[in-house]
Amino acid sequence: MTGRGLKGGLGLGILGLAYLLAWPVAITPLAWQPLADPGLSGIYAGNEALRGIEVLHPELAGPAALDRDRDGNLVAGVADGRVLRLQSKDRSSQPLALAPARAQSLQWLSDDRILVADEQAGAWALTGGERFRLSAEAEGTPFHYVTGIHMTVGGQIYFLEGSTRYGAGETYSEFLESAPNGRLLRYDDLNNTSTVALRDLYFPTSLCAGPGDAYLLIAEMSRYRVLRHWLKGEKAGQTEVFIDTLPGFPDGIRWNGRDTFWLSLYGPRSAALDSAASQPWLRRLYARLPAMLQPKPQARAWVLGLNTEGKLTHNLQYAG
């Protein structure tokens, strides 16, 4: 290599290093120290229990929300905003409603009334072929990324905002920032407004109600845990940790109506992301990397079963 080429290469290297260390990024990471990752060991030992799982509807694009109708058929929201009934008998699909964008969460109330947490447009009620936006903001902050929704037996509607700063296509930035940008909101249908029921949540991705709607469970992805927020009883209004130190990124959570909460994990925890938790400068560096070079969890199908006390009852995995 000539002297000129060497100088040019050195100059490019310096520019690249300066970019990685100093280029402005949108995130303002919060330093924290995660508890030790239990990994694929002990009660979370690796297995292939999900290897033989059956694919019911391979033709559907991007289903992210599921519920059941009164007959036990699945109701799903897909990428183009359609909400479909998936018939259990012949595996056909029937359109029920159309959301503004893909539903991150939905609750089937009847064939002409469905609640939707829309990944781009907020919390909606789909009624009689029409769409009604529940509200657009709370405390002056517009909704960016609504991730979960539930109406109690008493008719109270709660929904989650995953982030007040980032939208559906910016979830990696939200995770890297690891700040309390999430909110649990309560909708007031008398004046068509939403109030904050619980603030300072760390990337809440889903919620579901416990037995008798006594409490809500909230999965916090960037803290590897699930919270329990009480709605009834002596603890009404209080929030506690339901399960902590999970070995992966908690995503969706569902109650089976009997004895088990099913919690899906997006994937196992990443050593590179855990080690950067206490080092905001390193997470800013990750944000500057091309997407293909950013540390991410490995692919693994993973579902945990939890009882009403937050104890593990099932550990179902497949790494294929």
PDB file of N, CA and C in Angstrom, residues 149-246:
ATOM      1  N   ILE A 149     -54.708  -3.950  25.221  1.00  0.00           N
ATOM      2  CA  ILE A 149     -56.015  -3.383  25.550  1.00  0.00           C
ATOM      3  C   ILE A 149     -56.865  -4.440  26.236  1.00  0.00           C
ATOM      4  N   HIS A 150     -57.697  -4.008  27.195  1.00  0.00           N
ATOM      5  CA  HIS A 150     -58.590  -4.936  27.882  1.00  0.00           C
ATOM      6  C   HIS A 150     -59.765  -4.161  28.480  1.00  0.00           C
ATOM      7  N   MET A 151     -60.979  -4.704  28.285  1.00  0.00           N
ATOM      8  CA  MET A 151     -62.158  -4.176  28.951  1.00  0.00           C
ATOM      9  C   MET A 151     -62.592  -5.141  30.038  1.00  0.00           C
ATOM     10  N   THR A 152     -62.750  -4.650  31.252  1.00  0.00           N
ATOM     11  CA  THR A 152     -63.154  -5.490  32.375  1.00  0.00           C
ATOM     12  C   THR A 152     -64.629  -5.857  32.254  1.00  0.00           C
ATOM     13  N   VAL A 153     -65.052  -6.807  33.080  1.00  0.00           N
ATOM     14  CA  VAL A 153     -66.460  -7.216  33.097  1.00  0.00           C
ATOM     15  C   VAL A 153     -67.350  -6.022  33.427  1.00  0.00           C
ATOM     16  N   GLY A 154     -66.832  -5.111  34.242  1.00  0.00           N
ATOM     17  CA  GLY A 154     -67.594  -3.921  34.597  1.00  0.00           C
ATOM     18  C   GLY A 154     -67.618  -2.849  33.519  1.00  0.00           C
ATOM     19  N   GLY A 155     -66.914  -3.068  32.411  1.00  0.00           N
ATOM     20  CA  GLY A 155     -66.946  -2.132  31.303  1.00  0.00           C
ATOM     21  C   GLY A 155     -65.846  -1.088  31.299  1.00  0.00           C
ATOM     22  N   GLN A 156     -64.872  -1.203  32.212  1.00  0.00           N
ATOM     23  CA  GLN A 156     -63.760  -0.254  32.245  1.00  0.00           C
ATOM     24  C   GLN A 156     -62.694  -0.687  31.239  1.00  0.00           C
ATOM     25  N   ILE A 157     -62.276   0.249  30.376  1.00  0.00           N
ATOM     26  CA  ILE A 157     -61.290  -0.071  29.348  1.00  0.00           C
ATOM     27  C   ILE A 157     -59.919   0.435  29.779  1.00  0.00           C
ATOM     28  N   TYR A 158     -58.939  -0.488  29.773  1.00  0.00           N
ATOM     29  CA  TYR A 158     -57.546  -0.156  30.040  1.00  0.00           C
ATOM     30  C   TYR A 158     -56.726  -0.461  28.785  1.00  0.00           C
ATOM     31  N   PHE A 159     -55.713   0.352  28.544  1.00  0.00           N
ATOM     32  CA  PHE A 159     -54.810   0.035  27.446  1.00  0.00           C
ATOM     33  C   PHE A 159     -53.405   0.526  27.766  1.00  0.00           C
ATOM     34  N   LEU A 160     -52.436  -0.064  27.074  1.00  0.00           N
ATOM     35  CA  LEU A 160     -51.019   0.232  27.294  1.00  0.00           C
ATOM     36  C   LEU A 160     -50.468   1.092  26.180  1.00  0.00           C
ATOM     37  N   GLU A 161     -49.635   2.036  26.543  1.00  0.00           N
ATOM     38  CA  GLU A 161     -48.796   2.721  25.572  1.00  0.00           C
ATOM     39  C   GLU A 161     -47.366   2.250  25.806  1.00  0.00           C
ATOM     40  N   GLY A 162     -46.833   1.537  24.823  1.00  0.00           N
ATOM     41  CA  GLY A 162     -45.502   0.977  24.972  1.00  0.00           C
ATOM     42  C   GLY A 162     -44.425   2.031  25.118  1.00  0.00           C
ATOM     43  N   SER A 163     -44.630   3.176  24.456  1.00  0.00           N
ATOM     44  CA  SER A 163     -43.633   4.247  24.516  1.00  0.00           C
ATOM     45  C   SER A 163     -44.279   5.581  24.183  1.00  0.00           C
ATOM     46  N   THR A 164     -43.914   6.603  24.937  1.00  0.00           N
ATOM     47  CA  THR A 164     -44.352   7.964  24.614  1.00  0.00           C
ATOM     48  C   THR A 164     -43.391   8.651  23.655  1.00  0.00           C
ATOM     49  N   ARG A 165     -42.281   7.953  23.302  1.00  0.00           N
ATOM     50  CA  ARG A 165     -41.256   8.565  22.451  1.00  0.00           C
ATOM     51  C   ARG A 165     -41.087   7.888  21.095  1.00  0.00           C
ATOM     52  N   TYR A 166     -41.335   6.587  21.038  1.00  0.00           N
ATOM     53  CA  TYR A 166     -41.030   5.844  19.823  1.00  0.00           C
ATOM     54  C   TYR A 166     -42.255   5.096  19.307  1.00  0.00           C
ATOM     55  N   GLY A 167     -42.295   4.930  17.985  1.00  0.00           N
ATOM     56  CA  GLY A 167     -43.409   4.246  17.351  1.00  0.00           C
ATOM     57  C   GLY A 167     -43.122   2.779  17.099  1.00  0.00           C
ATOM     58  N   ALA A 168     -44.037   2.145  16.360  1.00  0.00           N
ATOM     59  CA  ALA A 168     -43.977   0.702  16.152  1.00  0.00           C
ATOM     60  C   ALA A 168     -42.701   0.268  15.436  1.00  0.00           C
ATOM     61  N   GLY A 169     -42.170   1.093  14.561  1.00  0.00           N
ATOM     62  CA  GLY A 169     -40.960   0.719  13.833  1.00  0.00           C
ATOM     63  C   GLY A 169     -39.674   1.096  14.541  1.00  0.00           C
ATOM     64  N   GLU A 170     -39.790   1.561  15.782  1.00  0.00           N
ATOM     65  CA  GLU A 170     -38.613   2.040  16.514  1.00  0.00           C
ATOM     66  C   GLU A 170     -38.437   1.319  17.849  1.00  0.00           C
ATOM     67  N   THR A 171     -38.878   0.059  17.906  1.00  0.00           N
ATOM     68  CA  THR A 171     -38.843  -0.657  19.172  1.00  0.00           C
ATOM     69  C   THR A 171     -37.417  -0.936  19.645  1.00  0.00           C
ATOM     70  N   TYR A 172     -36.470  -1.074  18.718  1.00  0.00           N
ATOM     71  CA  TYR A 172     -35.084  -1.297  19.132  1.00  0.00           C
ATOM     72  C   TYR A 172     -34.548  -0.060  19.858  1.00  0.00           C
ATOM     73  N   SER A 173     -34.902   1.116  19.356  1.00  0.00           N
ATOM     74  CA  SER A 173     -34.498   2.355  20.028  1.00  0.00           C
ATOM     75  C   SER A 173     -35.110   2.440  21.419  1.00  0.00           C
ATOM     76  N   GLU A 174     -36.377   2.058  21.532  1.00  0.00           N
ATOM     77  CA  GLU A 174     -37.036   2.079  22.838  1.00  0.00           C
ATOM     78  C   GLU A 174     -36.332   1.139  23.814  1.00  0.00           C
ATOM     79  N   PHE A 175     -35.958  -0.049  23.340  1.00  0.00           N
ATOM     80  CA  PHE A 175     -35.281  -1.000  24.224  1.00  0.00           C
ATOM     81  C   PHE A 175     -33.908  -0.467  24.633  1.00  0.00           C
ATOM     82  N   LEU A 176     -33.153   0.092  23.679  1.00  0.00           N
ATOM     83  CA  LEU A 176     -31.829   0.619  24.010  1.00  0.00           C
ATOM     84  C   LEU A 176     -31.922   1.771  25.005  1.00  0.00           C
ATOM     85  N   GLU A 177     -32.926   2.617  24.855  1.00  0.00           N
ATOM     86  CA  GLU A 177     -33.063   3.747  25.775  1.00  0.00           C
ATOM     87  C   GLU A 177     -33.367   3.257  27.188  1.00  0.00           C
ATOM     88  N   SER A 178     -34.217   2.218  27.282  1.00  0.00           N
ATOM     89  CA  SER A 178     -34.516   1.585  28.566  1.00  0.00           C
ATOM     90  C   SER A 178     -34.946   2.594  29.625  1.00  0.00           C
ATOM     91  N   ALA A 179     -35.783   3.536  29.228  1.00  0.00           N
ATOM     92  CA  ALA A 179     -36.288   4.566  30.134  1.00  0.00           C
ATOM     93  C   ALA A 179     -37.770   4.310  30.398  1.00  0.00           C
ATOM     94  N   PRO A 180     -38.322   4.888  31.461  1.00  0.00           N
ATOM     95  CA  PRO A 180     -39.733   4.655  31.798  1.00  0.00           C
ATOM     96  C   PRO A 180     -40.679   5.465  30.906  1.00  0.00           C
ATOM     97  N   ASN A 181     -40.732   5.087  29.635  1.00  0.00           N
ATOM     98  CA  ASN A 181     -41.537   5.818  28.650  1.00  0.00           C
ATOM     99  C   ASN A 181     -42.945   5.257  28.479  1.00  0.00           C
ATOM    100  N   GLY A 182     -43.273   4.171  29.187  1.00  0.00           N
ATOM    101  CA  GLY A 182     -44.565   3.519  28.985  1.00  0.00           C
ATOM    102  C   GLY A 182     -45.615   3.949  29.996  1.00  0.00           C
ATOM    103  N   ARG A 183     -46.906   3.741  29.612  1.00  0.00           N
ATOM    104  CA  ARG A 183     -48.010   4.134  30.484  1.00  0.00           C
ATOM    105  C   ARG A 183     -49.152   3.113  30.388  1.00  0.00           C
ATOM    106  N   LEU A 184     -49.848   2.915  31.509  1.00  0.00           N
ATOM    107  CA  LEU A 184     -51.132   2.227  31.520  1.00  0.00           C
ATOM    108  C   LEU A 184     -52.204   3.302  31.593  1.00  0.00           C
ATOM    109  N   LEU A 185     -53.181   3.217  30.676  1.00  0.00           N
ATOM    110  CA  LEU A 185     -54.201   4.258  30.589  1.00  0.00           C
ATOM    111  C   LEU A 185     -55.590   3.675  30.811  1.00  0.00           C
ATOM    112  N   ARG A 186     -56.474   4.521  31.326  1.00  0.00           N
ATOM    113  CA  ARG A 186     -57.864   4.139  31.577  1.00  0.00           C
ATOM    114  C   ARG A 186     -58.757   5.068  30.770  1.00  0.00           C
ATOM    115  N   TYR A 187     -59.630   4.475  29.980  1.00  0.00           N
ATOM    116  CA  TYR A 187     -60.500   5.270  29.100  1.00  0.00           C
ATOM    117  C   TYR A 187     -61.806   5.610  29.802  1.00  0.00           C
ATOM    118  N   ASP A 188     -62.201   6.869  29.719  1.00  0.00           N
ATOM    119  CA  ASP A 188     -63.463   7.357  30.287  1.00  0.00           C
ATOM    120  C   ASP A 188     -64.419   7.615  29.128  1.00  0.00           C
ATOM    121  N   ASP A 189     -65.417   6.743  28.960  1.00  0.00           N
ATOM    122  CA  ASP A 189     -66.315   6.889  27.806  1.00  0.00           C
ATOM    123  C   ASP A 189     -67.334   8.007  27.981  1.00  0.00           C
ATOM    124  N   LEU A 190     -67.447   8.565  29.188  1.00  0.00           N
ATOM    125  CA  LEU A 190     -68.391   9.662  29.383  1.00  0.00           C
ATOM    126  C   LEU A 190     -67.909  10.945  28.735  1.00  0.00           C
ATOM    127  N   ASN A 191     -66.611  11.202  28.791  1.00  0.00           N
ATOM    128  CA  ASN A 191     -66.084  12.425  28.166  1.00  0.00           C
ATOM    129  C   ASN A 191     -65.054  12.133  27.086  1.00  0.00           C
ATOM    130  N   ASN A 192     -64.922  10.842  26.700  1.00  0.00           N
ATOM    131  CA  ASN A 192     -64.035  10.459  25.594  1.00  0.00           C
ATOM    132  C   ASN A 192     -62.598  10.910  25.827  1.00  0.00           C
ATOM    133  N   THR A 193     -62.101  10.661  27.019  1.00  0.00           N
ATOM    134  CA  THR A 193     -60.718  11.001  27.343  1.00  0.00           C
ATOM    135  C   THR A 193     -60.056   9.808  28.035  1.00  0.00           C
ATOM    136  N   SER A 194     -58.738   9.869  28.111  1.00  0.00           N
ATOM    137  CA  SER A 194     -57.974   8.820  28.787  1.00  0.00           C
ATOM    138  C   SER A 194     -57.134   9.440  29.882  1.00  0.00           C
ATOM    139  N   THR A 195     -57.055   8.761  31.007  1.00  0.00           N
ATOM    140  CA  THR A 195     -56.221   9.214  32.111  1.00  0.00           C
ATOM    141  C   THR A 195     -55.137   8.169  32.377  1.00  0.00           C
ATOM    142  N   VAL A 196     -54.059   8.598  32.990  1.00  0.00           N
ATOM    143  CA  VAL A 196     -52.951   7.701  33.274  1.00  0.00           C
ATOM    144  C   VAL A 196     -53.233   6.965  34.579  1.00  0.00           C
ATOM    145  N   ALA A 197     -53.359   5.631  34.476  1.00  0.00           N
ATOM    146  CA  ALA A 197     -53.574   4.802  35.662  1.00  0.00           C
ATOM    147  C   ALA A 197     -52.252   4.384  36.298  1.00  0.00           C
ATOM    148  N   LEU A 198     -51.211   4.252  35.460  1.00  0.00           N
ATOM    149  CA  LEU A 198     -49.898   3.851  35.955  1.00  0.00           C
ATOM    150  C   LEU A 198     -48.857   4.385  34.983  1.00  0.00           C
ATOM    151  N   ARG A 199     -47.876   5.091  35.491  1.00  0.00           N
ATOM    152  CA  ARG A 199     -46.862   5.689  34.634  1.00  0.00           C
ATOM    153  C   ARG A 199     -45.494   5.056  34.899  1.00  0.00           C
ATOM    154  N   ASP A 200     -44.510   5.492  34.145  1.00  0.00           N
ATOM    155  CA  ASP A 200     -43.116   5.070  34.330  1.00  0.00           C
ATOM    156  C   ASP A 200     -42.929   3.562  34.136  1.00  0.00           C
ATOM    157  N   LEU A 201     -43.514   3.021  33.081  1.00  0.00           N
ATOM    158  CA  LEU A 201     -43.335   1.614  32.738  1.00  0.00           C
ATOM    159  C   LEU A 201     -42.207   1.480  31.724  1.00  0.00           C
ATOM    160  N   TYR A 202     -41.509   0.352  31.796  1.00  0.00           N
ATOM    161  CA  TYR A 202     -40.345   0.124  30.943  1.00  0.00           C
ATOM    162  C   TYR A 202     -40.713  -0.781  29.764  1.00  0.00           C
ATOM    163  N   PHE A 203     -41.057  -0.158  28.665  1.00  0.00           N
ATOM    164  CA  PHE A 203     -41.433  -0.827  27.429  1.00  0.00           C
ATOM    165  C   PHE A 203     -42.472  -1.926  27.682  1.00  0.00           C
ATOM    166  N   PRO A 204     -43.657  -1.543  28.151  1.00  0.00           N
ATOM    167  CA  PRO A 204     -44.718  -2.533  28.355  1.00  0.00           C
ATOM    168  C   PRO A 204     -45.253  -3.020  27.011  1.00  0.00           C
ATOM    169  N   THR A 205     -45.256  -4.322  26.814  1.00  0.00           N
ATOM    170  CA  THR A 205     -45.616  -4.871  25.507  1.00  0.00           C
ATOM    171  C   THR A 205     -46.998  -5.503  25.468  1.00  0.00           C
ATOM    172  N   SER A 206     -47.546  -5.898  26.611  1.00  0.00           N
ATOM    173  CA  SER A 206     -48.874  -6.522  26.597  1.00  0.00           C
ATOM    174  C   SER A 206     -49.451  -6.521  28.002  1.00  0.00           C
ATOM    175  N   LEU A 207     -50.771  -6.710  28.062  1.00  0.00           N
ATOM    176  CA  LEU A 207     -51.428  -6.829  29.360  1.00  0.00           C
ATOM    177  C   LEU A 207     -52.561  -7.832  29.252  1.00  0.00           C
ATOM    178  N   CYS A 208     -52.930  -8.405  30.376  1.00  0.00           N
ATOM    179  CA  CYS A 208     -54.123  -9.244  30.447  1.00  0.00           C
ATOM    180  C   CYS A 208     -54.657  -9.165  31.866  1.00  0.00           C
ATOM    181  N   ALA A 209     -55.918  -9.531  32.029  1.00  0.00           N
ATOM    182  CA  ALA A 209     -56.541  -9.481  33.348  1.00  0.00           C
ATOM    183  C   ALA A 209     -56.458 -10.836  34.016  1.00  0.00           C
ATOM    184  N   GLY A 210     -56.354 -10.820  35.348  1.00  0.00           N
ATOM    185  CA  GLY A 210     -56.352 -12.042  36.122  1.00  0.00           C
ATOM    186  C   GLY A 210     -57.762 -12.481  36.468  1.00  0.00           C
ATOM    187  N   PRO A 211     -57.904 -13.529  37.278  1.00  0.00           N
ATOM    188  CA  PRO A 211     -59.222 -14.046  37.635  1.00  0.00           C
ATOM    189  C   PRO A 211     -60.125 -12.967  38.227  1.00  0.00           C
ATOM    190  N   GLY A 212     -61.346 -12.894  37.709  1.00  0.00           N
ATOM    191  CA  GLY A 212     -62.307 -11.938  38.220  1.00  0.00           C
ATOM    192  C   GLY A 212     -61.951 -10.492  37.958  1.00  0.00           C
ATOM    193  N   ASP A 213     -61.013 -10.260  37.030  1.00  0.00           N
ATOM    194  CA  ASP A 213     -60.549  -8.897  36.740  1.00  0.00           C
ATOM    195  C   ASP A 213     -60.062  -8.189  37.998  1.00  0.00           C
ATOM    196  N   ALA A 214     -59.495  -8.963  38.922  1.00  0.00           N
ATOM    197  CA  ALA A 214     -58.992  -8.374  40.170  1.00  0.00           C
ATOM    198  C   ALA A 214     -57.726  -7.581  39.936  1.00  0.00           C
ATOM    199  N   TYR A 215     -56.974  -7.925  38.892  1.00  0.00           N
ATOM    200  CA  TYR A 215     -55.721  -7.237  38.598  1.00  0.00           C
ATOM    201  C   TYR A 215     -55.376  -7.375  37.130  1.00  0.00           C
ATOM    202  N   LEU A 216     -54.427  -6.558  36.704  1.00  0.00           N
ATOM    203  CA  LEU A 216     -53.867  -6.635  35.363  1.00  0.00           C
ATOM    204  C   LEU A 216     -52.415  -7.069  35.465  1.00  0.00           C
ATOM    205  N   LEU A 217     -51.983  -7.932  34.562  1.00  0.00           N
ATOM    206  CA  LEU A 217     -50.574  -8.255  34.430  1.00  0.00           C
ATOM    207  C   LEU A 217     -50.011  -7.476  33.248  1.00  0.00           C
ATOM    208  N   ILE A 218     -48.820  -6.919  33.432  1.00  0.00           N
ATOM    209  CA  ILE A 218     -48.178  -6.080  32.426  1.00  0.00           C
ATOM    210  C   ILE A 218     -46.767  -6.597  32.183  1.00  0.00           C
ATOM    211  N   ALA A 219     -46.473  -6.981  30.953  1.00  0.00           N
ATOM    212  CA  ALA A 219     -45.132  -7.449  30.595  1.00  0.00           C
ATOM    213  C   ALA A 219     -44.254  -6.254  30.269  1.00  0.00           C
ATOM    214  N   GLU A 220     -43.125  -6.119  30.969  1.00  0.00           N
ATOM    215  CA  GLU A 220     -42.161  -5.049  30.727  1.00  0.00           C
ATOM    216  C   GLU A 220     -40.932  -5.645  30.024  1.00  0.00           C
ATOM    217  N   MET A 221     -40.847  -5.426  28.726  1.00  0.00           N
ATOM    218  CA  MET A 221     -39.791  -6.081  27.952  1.00  0.00           C
ATOM    219  C   MET A 221     -38.399  -5.638  28.369  1.00  0.00           C
ATOM    220  N   SER A 222     -38.179  -4.355  28.561  1.00  0.00           N
ATOM    221  CA  SER A 222     -36.820  -3.891  28.833  1.00  0.00           C
ATOM    222  C   SER A 222     -36.401  -4.032  30.292  1.00  0.00           C
ATOM    223  N   ARG A 223     -37.223  -4.703  31.101  1.00  0.00           N
ATOM    224  CA  ARG A 223     -36.832  -5.028  32.474  1.00  0.00           C
ATOM    225  C   ARG A 223     -36.946  -6.528  32.738  1.00  0.00           C
ATOM    226  N   TYR A 224     -37.251  -7.317  31.722  1.00  0.00           N
ATOM    227  CA  TYR A 224     -37.306  -8.788  31.842  1.00  0.00           C
ATOM    228  C   TYR A 224     -38.223  -9.224  32.985  1.00  0.00           C
ATOM    229  N   ARG A 225     -39.405  -8.603  33.074  1.00  0.00           N
ATOM    230  CA  ARG A 225     -40.286  -8.942  34.184  1.00  0.00           C
ATOM    231  C   ARG A 225     -41.748  -8.705  33.814  1.00  0.00           C
ATOM    232  N   VAL A 226     -42.633  -9.165  34.706  1.00  0.00           N
ATOM    233  CA  VAL A 226     -44.071  -8.932  34.593  1.00  0.00           C
ATOM    234  C   VAL A 226     -44.547  -8.298  35.890  1.00  0.00           C
ATOM    235  N   LEU A 227     -45.331  -7.230  35.768  1.00  0.00           N
ATOM    236  CA  LEU A 227     -45.902  -6.550  36.928  1.00  0.00           C
ATOM    237  C   LEU A 227     -47.358  -6.955  37.128  1.00  0.00           C
ATOM    238  N   ARG A 228     -47.820  -6.832  38.370  1.00  0.00           N
ATOM    239  CA  ARG A 228     -49.243  -7.024  38.668  1.00  0.00           C
ATOM    240  C   ARG A 228     -49.786  -5.721  39.249  1.00  0.00           C
ATOM    241  N   HIS A 229     -50.794  -5.177  38.573  1.00  0.00           N
ATOM    242  CA  HIS A 229     -51.429  -3.936  39.024  1.00  0.00           C
ATOM    243  C   HIS A 229     -52.844  -4.270  39.482  1.00  0.00           C
ATOM    244  N   TRP A 230     -53.096  -4.060  40.774  1.00  0.00           N
ATOM    245  CA  TRP A 230     -54.373  -4.460  41.360  1.00  0.00           C
ATOM    246  C   TRP A 230     -55.483  -3.455  41.036  1.00  0.00           C
ATOM    247  N   LEU A 231     -56.636  -3.995  40.665  1.00  0.00           N
ATOM    248  CA  LEU A 231     -57.812  -3.173  40.383  1.00  0.00           C
ATOM    249  C   LEU A 231     -58.859  -3.270  41.488  1.00  0.00           C
ATOM    250  N   LYS A 232     -58.834  -4.391  42.244  1.00  0.00           N
ATOM    251  CA  LYS A 232     -59.849  -4.626  43.268  1.00  0.00           C
ATOM    252  C   LYS A 232     -59.183  -5.077  44.567  1.00  0.00           C
ATOM    253  N   GLY A 233     -59.984  -5.067  45.636  1.00  0.00           N
ATOM    254  CA  GLY A 233     -59.533  -5.602  46.909  1.00  0.00           C
ATOM    255  C   GLY A 233     -58.693  -4.641  47.722  1.00  0.00           C
ATOM    256  N   GLU A 234     -58.060  -5.168  48.747  1.00  0.00           N
ATOM    257  CA  GLU A 234     -57.275  -4.343  49.665  1.00  0.00           C
ATOM    258  C   GLU A 234     -56.082  -3.685  48.988  1.00  0.00           C
ATOM    259  N   LYS A 235     -55.575  -4.299  47.909  1.00  0.00           N
ATOM    260  CA  LYS A 235     -54.402  -3.758  47.223  1.00  0.00           C
ATOM    261  C   LYS A 235     -54.768  -2.880  46.021  1.00  0.00           C
ATOM    262  N   ALA A 236     -56.017  -2.555  45.838  1.00  0.00           N
ATOM    263  CA  ALA A 236     -56.455  -1.784  44.676  1.00  0.00           C
ATOM    264  C   ALA A 236     -55.589  -0.540  44.495  1.00  0.00           C
ATOM    265  N   GLY A 237     -55.062  -0.360  43.304  1.00  0.00           N
ATOM    266  CA  GLY A 237     -54.204   0.780  43.005  1.00  0.00           C
ATOM    267  C   GLY A 237     -52.732   0.506  43.213  1.00  0.00           C
ATOM    268  N   GLN A 238     -52.389  -0.618  43.858  1.00  0.00           N
ATOM    269  CA  GLN A 238     -50.986  -0.950  44.100  1.00  0.00           C
ATOM    270  C   GLN A 238     -50.418  -1.795  42.954  1.00  0.00           C
ATOM    271  N   THR A 239     -49.093  -1.700  42.791  1.00  0.00           N
ATOM    272  CA  THR A 239     -48.399  -2.444  41.749  1.00  0.00           C
ATOM    273  C   THR A 239     -47.238  -3.204  42.371  1.00  0.00           C
ATOM    274  N   GLU A 240     -47.064  -4.460  41.966  1.00  0.00           N
ATOM    275  CA  GLU A 240     -45.991  -5.292  42.495  1.00  0.00           C
ATOM    276  C   GLU A 240     -45.388  -6.125  41.372  1.00  0.00           C
ATOM    277  N   VAL A 241     -44.214  -6.676  41.633  1.00  0.00           N
ATOM    278  CA  VAL A 241     -43.581  -7.556  40.652  1.00  0.00           C
ATOM    279  C   VAL A 241     -44.233  -8.929  40.738  1.00  0.00           C
ATOM    280  N   PHE A 242     -44.713  -9.430  39.610  1.00  0.00           N
ATOM    281  CA  PHE A 242     -45.344 -10.749  39.540  1.00  0.00           C
ATOM    282  C   PHE A 242     -44.302 -11.829  39.303  1.00  0.00           C
ATOM    283  N   ILE A 243     -43.391 -11.613  38.348  1.00  0.00           N
ATOM    284  CA  ILE A 243     -42.244 -12.485  38.128  1.00  0.00           C
ATOM    285  C   ILE A 243     -41.106 -11.633  37.592  1.00  0.00           C
ATOM    286  N   ASP A 244     -39.905 -11.881  38.067  1.00  0.00           N
ATOM    287  CA  ASP A 244     -38.735 -11.067  37.734  1.00  0.00           C
ATOM    288  C   ASP A 244     -37.625 -11.959  37.182  1.00  0.00           C
ATOM    289  N   THR A 245     -36.576 -11.326  36.679  1.00  0.00           N
ATOM    290  CA  THR A 245     -35.377 -12.022  36.212  1.00  0.00           C
ATOM    291  C   THR A 245     -35.723 -13.107  35.196  1.00  0.00           C
ATOM    292  N   LEU A 246     -36.527 -12.758  34.226  1.00  0.00           N
ATOM    293  CA  LEU A 246     -36.858 -13.716  33.177  1.00  0.00           C
ATOM    294  C   LEU A 246     -35.645 -13.950  32.282  1.00  0.00           C
TER     295      LEU A 246
END
